[in-house]
Short mmCIF file of N, CA and C in Angstrom, two decimals:
data_model
loop_
_atom_site.label_atom_id
_atom_site.label_comp_id
_atom_site.label_asym_id
_atom_site.label_seq_id
_atom_site.Cartn_x
_atom_site.Cartn_y
_atom_site.Cartn_z
N MET A 811 55.34 94.06 125.10
CA MET A 811 55.29 94.85 124.09
C MET A 811 55.62 93.99 122.95
N ASN A 812 54.99 94.23 121.94
CA ASN A 812 55.01 93.03 120.70
C ASN A 812 55.52 93.99 119.48
N GLY A 813 55.37 93.59 118.38
CA GLY A 813 56.09 94.01 116.92
C GLY A 813 56.95 95.12 117.13
N PRO A 814 56.85 95.75 116.53
CA PRO A 814 57.77 96.82 115.81
C PRO A 814 58.09 97.97 117.55
N THR A 815 57.45 98.07 118.41
CA THR A 815 58.06 99.02 119.28
C THR A 815 58.99 98.51 120.08
N HIS A 816 58.33 97.16 120.22
CA HIS A 816 59.83 96.37 120.87
C HIS A 816 60.79 96.20 120.33
N ASN A 817 60.80 95.82 118.98
CA ASN A 817 62.13 96.02 118.44
C ASN A 817 63.11 97.40 118.60
N LYS A 818 62.29 98.20 118.67
CA LYS A 818 62.64 99.98 118.37
C LYS A 818 63.25 100.08 119.77
N PHE A 819 62.47 99.41 121.05
CA PHE A 819 63.27 99.63 122.15
C PHE A 819 63.98 98.41 122.44
N LEU A 820 64.21 97.43 122.01
CA LEU A 820 65.54 96.52 122.11
C LEU A 820 66.84 97.17 121.70
N ASP A 821 66.43 97.88 120.58
CA ASP A 821 67.47 98.39 119.70
C ASP A 821 68.11 99.60 120.34
N MET A 822 67.27 100.47 121.34
CA MET A 822 67.57 101.85 122.27
C MET A 822 68.72 101.11 122.96
N LEU A 823 68.08 99.84 123.74
CA LEU A 823 68.94 99.46 124.71
C LEU A 823 70.38 98.81 124.48
N PHE A 824 70.44 97.77 123.43
CA PHE A 824 71.43 96.93 122.84
C PHE A 824 72.59 97.39 122.08
N PRO A 825 72.23 98.59 121.17
CA PRO A 825 73.14 98.93 120.03
C PRO A 825 74.84 99.13 120.60
N ILE A 826 74.89 99.80 122.27
CA ILE A 826 76.00 99.74 122.72
C ILE A 826 76.89 99.12 123.12
N GLN A 827 78.17 99.13 123.02
CA GLN A 827 79.02 98.35 123.45
C GLN A 827 78.78 98.23 125.34
N ASP A 828 79.37 96.76 126.30
CA ASP A 828 79.34 96.70 127.11
C ASP A 828 80.62 96.81 127.86
N LEU A 829 80.81 96.90 129.46
CA LEU A 829 82.28 97.33 129.61
C LEU A 829 82.87 96.11 129.93
N SER A 830 82.37 94.94 129.69
CA SER A 830 82.91 93.36 129.76
C SER A 830 83.68 93.40 128.67
N GLY A 831 83.87 94.05 127.66
CA GLY A 831 84.23 93.40 126.27
C GLY A 831 84.23 92.55 125.48
N THR A 832 82.40 93.13 125.16
CA THR A 832 81.45 92.30 124.17
C THR A 832 80.55 93.49 123.97
N ILE A 833 79.78 92.95 122.48
CA ILE A 833 78.93 94.07 122.15
C ILE A 833 77.67 93.18 121.32
N MET A 834 76.55 93.77 121.86
CA MET A 834 75.06 93.29 121.52
C MET A 834 74.98 93.77 120.15
N ILE A 835 74.57 92.84 119.11
CA ILE A 835 74.54 93.44 117.70
C ILE A 835 73.09 92.90 117.37
N LYS A 836 72.12 93.22 116.25
CA LYS A 836 71.32 92.61 115.79
C LYS A 836 71.21 92.20 114.88
N SER A 837 71.28 90.98 114.22
CA SER A 837 71.64 90.49 112.99
C SER A 837 70.01 89.87 112.87
N GLY A 838 69.58 90.48 111.85
CA GLY A 838 68.21 89.84 111.25
C GLY A 838 67.32 89.90 112.11
N ASN A 839 66.57 88.74 112.97
CA ASN A 839 65.58 89.24 114.01
C ASN A 839 66.15 88.65 114.94
N ARG A 840 67.47 88.66 115.12
CA ARG A 840 67.87 87.96 116.71
C ARG A 840 69.23 88.86 116.99
N TYR A 841 69.34 88.84 118.45
CA TYR A 841 70.47 89.76 118.86
C TYR A 841 71.72 88.35 119.15
N LEU A 842 73.10 88.78 118.88
CA LEU A 842 73.96 87.98 119.46
C LEU A 842 74.61 89.38 119.99
N LEU A 843 75.61 88.47 121.14
CA LEU A 843 76.52 89.25 122.31
C LEU A 843 77.69 88.43 121.74
N ILE A 844 78.72 88.84 121.42
CA ILE A 844 80.05 89.04 120.58
C ILE A 844 81.27 89.40 121.71
N GLU A 845 82.19 89.03 121.51
CA GLU A 845 82.92 89.30 122.47
C GLU A 845 84.19 89.73 121.99
N PHE A 846 84.29 91.13 122.25
CA PHE A 846 85.28 91.80 121.07
C PHE A 846 86.74 90.89 120.72
N GLU A 847 87.13 90.40 121.52
CA GLU A 847 88.36 89.35 121.24
C GLU A 847 87.98 88.45 120.31
N GLU A 848 86.87 88.26 120.10
CA GLU A 848 86.03 86.81 119.07
C GLU A 848 86.18 87.30 117.34
N ILE A 849 86.33 88.98 117.30
CA ILE A 849 85.91 89.53 116.32
C ILE A 849 87.06 89.76 115.47
N LEU A 850 87.51 89.28 114.62
CA LEU A 850 88.74 88.94 113.47
C LEU A 850 88.47 90.57 112.97
N PHE A 851 87.74 91.37 112.19
CA PHE A 851 87.69 92.18 111.19
C PHE A 851 86.16 92.61 110.90
N LEU A 852 85.77 93.83 110.10
CA LEU A 852 84.68 94.23 109.98
C LEU A 852 84.63 94.38 108.65
N GLN A 853 83.81 94.07 107.88
CA GLN A 853 83.98 94.36 106.43
C GLN A 853 82.50 95.16 105.86
N GLY A 854 82.63 96.41 104.99
CA GLY A 854 81.49 97.24 104.79
C GLY A 854 81.28 97.06 103.44
N CYS A 855 80.07 96.70 103.17
CA CYS A 855 79.49 96.60 101.77
C CYS A 855 78.13 97.67 101.93
N GLY A 856 78.31 98.46 101.59
CA GLY A 856 77.31 99.73 101.57
C GLY A 856 76.63 100.40 102.35
N SER A 857 75.05 99.64 102.89
CA SER A 857 74.29 100.21 103.84
C SER A 857 74.64 98.75 105.12
N TYR A 858 75.35 98.03 104.85
CA TYR A 858 75.66 96.66 105.54
C TYR A 858 76.87 96.35 106.03
N THR A 859 77.32 95.55 106.97
CA THR A 859 78.56 95.50 107.52
C THR A 859 78.57 93.83 107.86
N TRP A 860 79.73 92.89 107.47
CA TRP A 860 79.79 92.00 107.63
C TRP A 860 80.81 91.79 109.03
N ILE A 861 80.70 90.79 109.81
CA ILE A 861 81.27 90.82 111.20
C ILE A 861 82.31 89.33 111.16
N TYR A 862 83.28 89.39 111.01
CA TYR A 862 84.23 87.98 110.92
C TYR A 862 84.46 87.57 112.06
N THR A 863 84.11 86.53 112.63
CA THR A 863 84.52 86.17 114.06
C THR A 863 85.58 84.75 114.08
N ARG A 864 86.22 84.73 115.01
CA ARG A 864 86.88 83.32 115.46
C ARG A 864 86.17 82.19 115.33
N GLU A 865 84.97 82.21 115.85
CA GLU A 865 84.10 81.46 116.06
C GLU A 865 83.39 80.64 114.93
N SER A 866 83.09 81.25 114.20
CA SER A 866 82.30 80.93 112.73
C SER A 866 83.17 81.31 111.44
N ASP A 867 83.08 80.22 110.54
CA ASP A 867 83.35 80.58 109.33
C ASP A 867 82.52 81.54 108.43
N ASN A 868 80.86 81.23 109.19
CA ASN A 868 79.85 82.22 108.36
C ASN A 868 80.09 83.30 109.06
N PRO A 869 80.02 84.96 108.37
CA PRO A 869 80.29 86.09 109.12
C PRO A 869 78.95 86.43 109.52
N VAL A 870 78.66 87.22 110.21
CA VAL A 870 77.45 87.88 110.64
C VAL A 870 76.95 89.28 110.13
N LEU A 871 75.46 89.28 109.18
CA LEU A 871 75.47 90.37 108.90
C LEU A 871 74.70 91.65 109.42
N ILE A 872 75.09 92.72 109.58
CA ILE A 872 74.63 93.93 110.12
C ILE A 872 73.75 94.89 109.28
N SER A 873 72.51 95.63 109.51
CA SER A 873 72.27 96.37 108.41
C SER A 873 72.78 97.83 108.92
N LYS A 874 74.07 98.09 108.95
CA LYS A 874 74.58 99.43 109.33
C LYS A 874 75.74 99.41 108.95
N SER A 875 76.00 100.76 108.09
CA SER A 875 77.24 100.86 107.46
C SER A 875 78.72 100.65 108.16
N LEU A 876 79.70 100.65 107.68
CA LEU A 876 80.60 100.84 108.62
C LEU A 876 81.35 101.52 109.28
N LYS A 877 81.00 102.75 108.84
CA LYS A 877 80.69 103.57 109.83
C LYS A 877 79.99 103.92 110.84
N THR A 878 78.94 103.36 110.84
CA THR A 878 77.99 103.86 111.89
C THR A 878 78.34 102.56 112.58
N ALA A 879 78.83 101.27 112.42
CA ALA A 879 78.83 100.23 112.72
C ALA A 879 80.27 100.40 114.33
N LEU A 880 81.09 101.24 113.33
CA LEU A 880 82.06 101.47 114.00
C LEU A 880 82.73 102.35 115.23
N LYS A 881 81.66 102.95 115.20
CA LYS A 881 81.14 104.01 116.18
C LYS A 881 80.74 103.04 117.73
N GLN A 882 80.32 101.93 117.34
CA GLN A 882 79.98 101.10 118.95
C GLN A 882 81.40 100.43 118.93
N PHE A 883 82.57 100.22 118.68
CA PHE A 883 83.71 99.27 118.82
C PHE A 883 84.77 100.35 119.39
N PRO A 884 85.25 99.70 120.55
CA PRO A 884 86.18 100.64 121.30
C PRO A 884 87.80 100.48 120.11
N ILE A 885 87.75 102.11 120.34
CA ILE A 885 89.00 102.59 119.28
C ILE A 885 90.36 101.69 119.87
N SER A 886 90.62 101.61 120.90
CA SER A 886 91.79 100.32 121.20
C SER A 886 91.82 99.56 120.73
N TYR A 887 91.02 98.37 120.28
CA TYR A 887 90.96 97.34 119.43
C TYR A 887 91.04 97.18 118.02
N PHE A 888 90.36 98.34 117.55
CA PHE A 888 90.12 98.52 115.85
C PHE A 888 90.37 99.64 115.28
N LEU A 889 91.15 99.27 114.16
CA LEU A 889 91.96 100.08 113.42
C LEU A 889 91.20 100.33 112.18
N ARG A 890 90.66 101.21 111.54
CA ARG A 890 89.70 101.28 109.60
C ARG A 890 91.03 101.51 109.23
N CYS A 891 91.30 100.23 108.41
CA CYS A 891 92.90 100.39 107.41
C CYS A 891 92.26 100.65 106.18
N HIS A 892 91.47 100.54 105.42
CA HIS A 892 90.64 100.91 104.45
C HIS A 892 89.22 101.38 104.13
N TRP A 893 88.72 101.72 103.26
CA TRP A 893 87.49 101.96 103.48
C TRP A 893 86.56 101.44 103.42
N SER A 894 86.74 100.25 103.29
CA SER A 894 85.96 98.83 103.27
C SER A 894 86.41 98.09 104.38
N TYR A 895 87.34 98.02 105.34
CA TYR A 895 87.73 97.25 106.28
C TYR A 895 88.01 98.03 107.94
N VAL A 896 88.08 97.14 108.80
CA VAL A 896 88.36 97.32 110.47
C VAL A 896 88.96 95.99 110.82
N ILE A 897 89.92 96.42 111.37
CA ILE A 897 90.65 94.77 111.84
C ILE A 897 90.55 95.04 113.32
N ASN A 898 91.15 94.31 113.78
CA ASN A 898 91.30 94.17 115.28
C ASN A 898 92.61 94.04 115.64
N LEU A 899 93.31 94.78 116.36
CA LEU A 899 94.16 94.76 116.49
C LEU A 899 95.09 93.88 117.26
N LYS A 900 94.04 93.66 118.22
CA LYS A 900 94.44 92.23 119.24
C LYS A 900 94.73 91.17 118.26
N ILE A 901 94.30 90.70 117.26
CA ILE A 901 94.17 89.46 116.82
C ILE A 901 95.48 89.38 115.58
N ALA A 902 95.61 90.97 115.17
CA ALA A 902 96.23 91.14 113.87
C ALA A 902 97.81 90.72 114.56
N HIS A 903 98.38 89.18 113.21
CA HIS A 903 99.60 89.38 113.37
C HIS A 903 101.01 89.63 112.77
N SER A 904 100.32 89.68 111.78
CA SER A 904 101.41 90.48 110.62
C SER A 904 100.59 91.18 109.25
N PHE A 905 101.76 91.94 108.85
CA PHE A 905 101.24 92.47 107.51
C PHE A 905 102.39 92.24 106.56
N ASP A 906 102.28 92.71 105.40
CA ASP A 906 102.82 92.74 103.88
C ASP A 906 103.18 93.97 103.70
N SER A 907 103.94 94.42 103.64
CA SER A 907 104.20 95.95 103.21
C SER A 907 104.23 96.43 101.63
N ARG A 908 104.74 95.44 101.12
CA ARG A 908 104.67 95.10 99.78
C ARG A 908 103.44 94.99 99.29
N LYS A 909 102.66 94.21 99.27
CA LYS A 909 101.36 93.81 98.48
C LYS A 909 100.19 94.73 99.62
N LYS A 910 100.61 95.39 100.16
CA LYS A 910 99.79 95.90 101.50
C LYS A 910 98.86 95.48 101.87
N LEU A 911 98.92 94.52 102.56
CA LEU A 911 97.64 93.44 103.15
C LEU A 911 98.10 93.39 104.42
N ILE A 912 97.31 92.97 105.40
CA ILE A 912 97.26 92.56 106.60
C ILE A 912 96.71 91.20 106.78
N ILE A 913 97.59 90.31 107.53
CA ILE A 913 97.14 88.88 107.87
C ILE A 913 96.44 88.68 108.93
N ILE A 914 95.21 88.48 109.01
CA ILE A 914 94.44 87.80 110.12
C ILE A 914 93.86 86.67 109.96
N ASP A 915 94.48 85.17 110.48
CA ASP A 915 94.07 84.00 110.45
C ASP A 915 94.28 83.63 108.61
N LYS A 916 92.97 83.25 108.53
CA LYS A 916 93.32 82.77 106.76
C LYS A 916 93.03 83.77 105.81
N TYR A 917 92.49 85.29 106.42
CA TYR A 917 92.28 86.13 105.47
C TYR A 917 93.59 87.23 105.71
N GLN A 918 93.54 87.95 104.37
CA GLN A 918 94.50 88.75 103.91
C GLN A 918 93.55 90.10 103.59
N ILE A 919 93.71 91.08 104.44
CA ILE A 919 92.74 92.49 104.59
C ILE A 919 93.62 93.32 103.58
N PRO A 920 92.91 93.92 102.97
CA PRO A 920 93.73 95.00 102.33
C PRO A 920 94.09 96.51 103.35
N ILE A 921 95.45 97.03 102.77
CA ILE A 921 95.21 98.35 103.22
C ILE A 921 95.60 99.09 102.43
N SER A 922 94.60 100.61 103.04
CA SER A 922 94.61 101.70 101.97
C SER A 922 95.67 102.27 101.72
N ARG A 923 96.47 102.06 100.08
CA ARG A 923 97.39 102.94 99.81
C ARG A 923 97.60 104.42 100.32
N ARG A 924 96.73 104.99 100.18
CA ARG A 924 96.96 106.82 100.80
C ARG A 924 97.64 106.60 102.20
N ARG A 925 96.88 105.73 102.70
CA ARG A 925 97.20 106.09 104.16
C ARG A 925 98.31 105.01 105.05
N SER A 926 98.53 104.02 103.94
CA SER A 926 99.43 103.24 103.98
C SER A 926 100.79 103.26 105.05
N GLY A 927 101.76 104.05 104.75
CA GLY A 927 102.54 104.77 105.62
C GLY A 927 102.08 105.07 107.38
N PHE A 928 101.21 105.85 107.24
CA PHE A 928 100.78 106.02 108.79
C PHE A 928 100.04 104.28 108.99
N ILE A 929 99.27 103.66 108.47
CA ILE A 929 98.94 102.62 109.02
C ILE A 929 100.27 101.33 109.08
N PHE A 930 101.13 101.59 108.50
CA PHE A 930 102.56 100.27 108.74
C PHE A 930 103.17 101.16 110.01
N GLN A 931 103.37 102.33 110.21
CA GLN A 931 103.69 102.41 111.45
C GLN A 931 103.26 102.26 112.42
N PHE A 932 101.96 102.56 112.62
CA PHE A 932 100.85 102.21 113.58
C PHE A 932 101.02 100.63 114.24
N LEU A 933 100.97 99.97 112.84
CA LEU A 933 100.81 98.55 113.15
C LEU A 933 102.51 98.49 113.90
N LEU A 934 103.67 98.48 113.18
CA LEU A 934 104.66 98.35 114.07
C LEU A 934 104.84 98.72 115.42
N GLU A 935 104.55 99.97 115.73
CA GLU A 935 104.41 100.61 117.14
C GLU A 935 103.18 99.73 117.96
N HIS A 936 102.60 98.62 117.29
CA HIS A 936 101.38 98.02 118.42
C HIS A 936 101.98 96.11 118.20
N GLY A 937 103.39 96.07 118.08
CA GLY A 937 104.01 94.69 117.95
C GLY A 937 103.75 93.85 116.69
N ILE A 938 102.87 94.59 115.79
CA ILE A 938 102.73 93.65 114.46
C ILE A 938 103.64 93.58 113.39
N LYS A 939 104.10 92.37 112.87
CA LYS A 939 105.71 92.40 112.27
C LYS A 939 104.94 92.35 110.92
N ASP A 940 106.28 92.97 109.93
CA ASP A 940 106.17 93.26 108.87
C ASP A 940 106.89 91.78 108.28
N ILE A 941 106.00 91.10 107.66
CA ILE A 941 106.56 89.93 106.93
C ILE A 941 107.78 90.33 105.98
N ASN A 942 107.92 91.31 105.03
CA ASN A 942 108.73 91.36 104.29
C ASN A 942 109.94 91.76 105.14
N TYR A 943 110.42 92.64 106.12
CA TYR A 943 111.49 92.96 107.00
C TYR A 943 111.88 91.82 108.07
N ALA A 944 110.70 90.54 107.98
CA ALA A 944 111.63 89.70 109.02
C ALA A 944 111.97 88.49 108.30
N CYS A 945 112.06 88.56 106.53
CA CYS A 945 112.50 87.52 105.94
C CYS A 945 114.10 88.32 105.24
N HIS A 946 114.52 89.42 105.74
CA HIS A 946 115.73 89.94 105.34
C HIS A 946 116.38 90.08 106.41
N LEU A 947 116.47 89.58 107.38
CA LEU A 947 117.15 89.61 108.68
C LEU A 947 118.01 88.50 108.42
#
């Protein structure tokens, strides 16, 4: 198979998640196999989504909206914390309830003001610490 038919065939085979904790994604003309544990967060930008990983300082760009891309990720790993951001719960290590930010490695991810109460409670239940609370102990 060559040309567009070949790409459509591969698109049908590989946009879904693998049971071993990896996802096959198409970025440009190449397919990448990324482990869920390596994904820090996703950032939506219109019809595109940036995927930030531990492995690289350069995020991977896919031509899917954040809403569409999120359907391929397991709900037990990932949480939409903002209109434009989805975080990996297994990697997030703290948040700042005053500034409404989640800290993941060197990144500060915004938290939606409207859903912040729910998200803060959810993060605390998953063992992610509020740096403001820790400072007052």
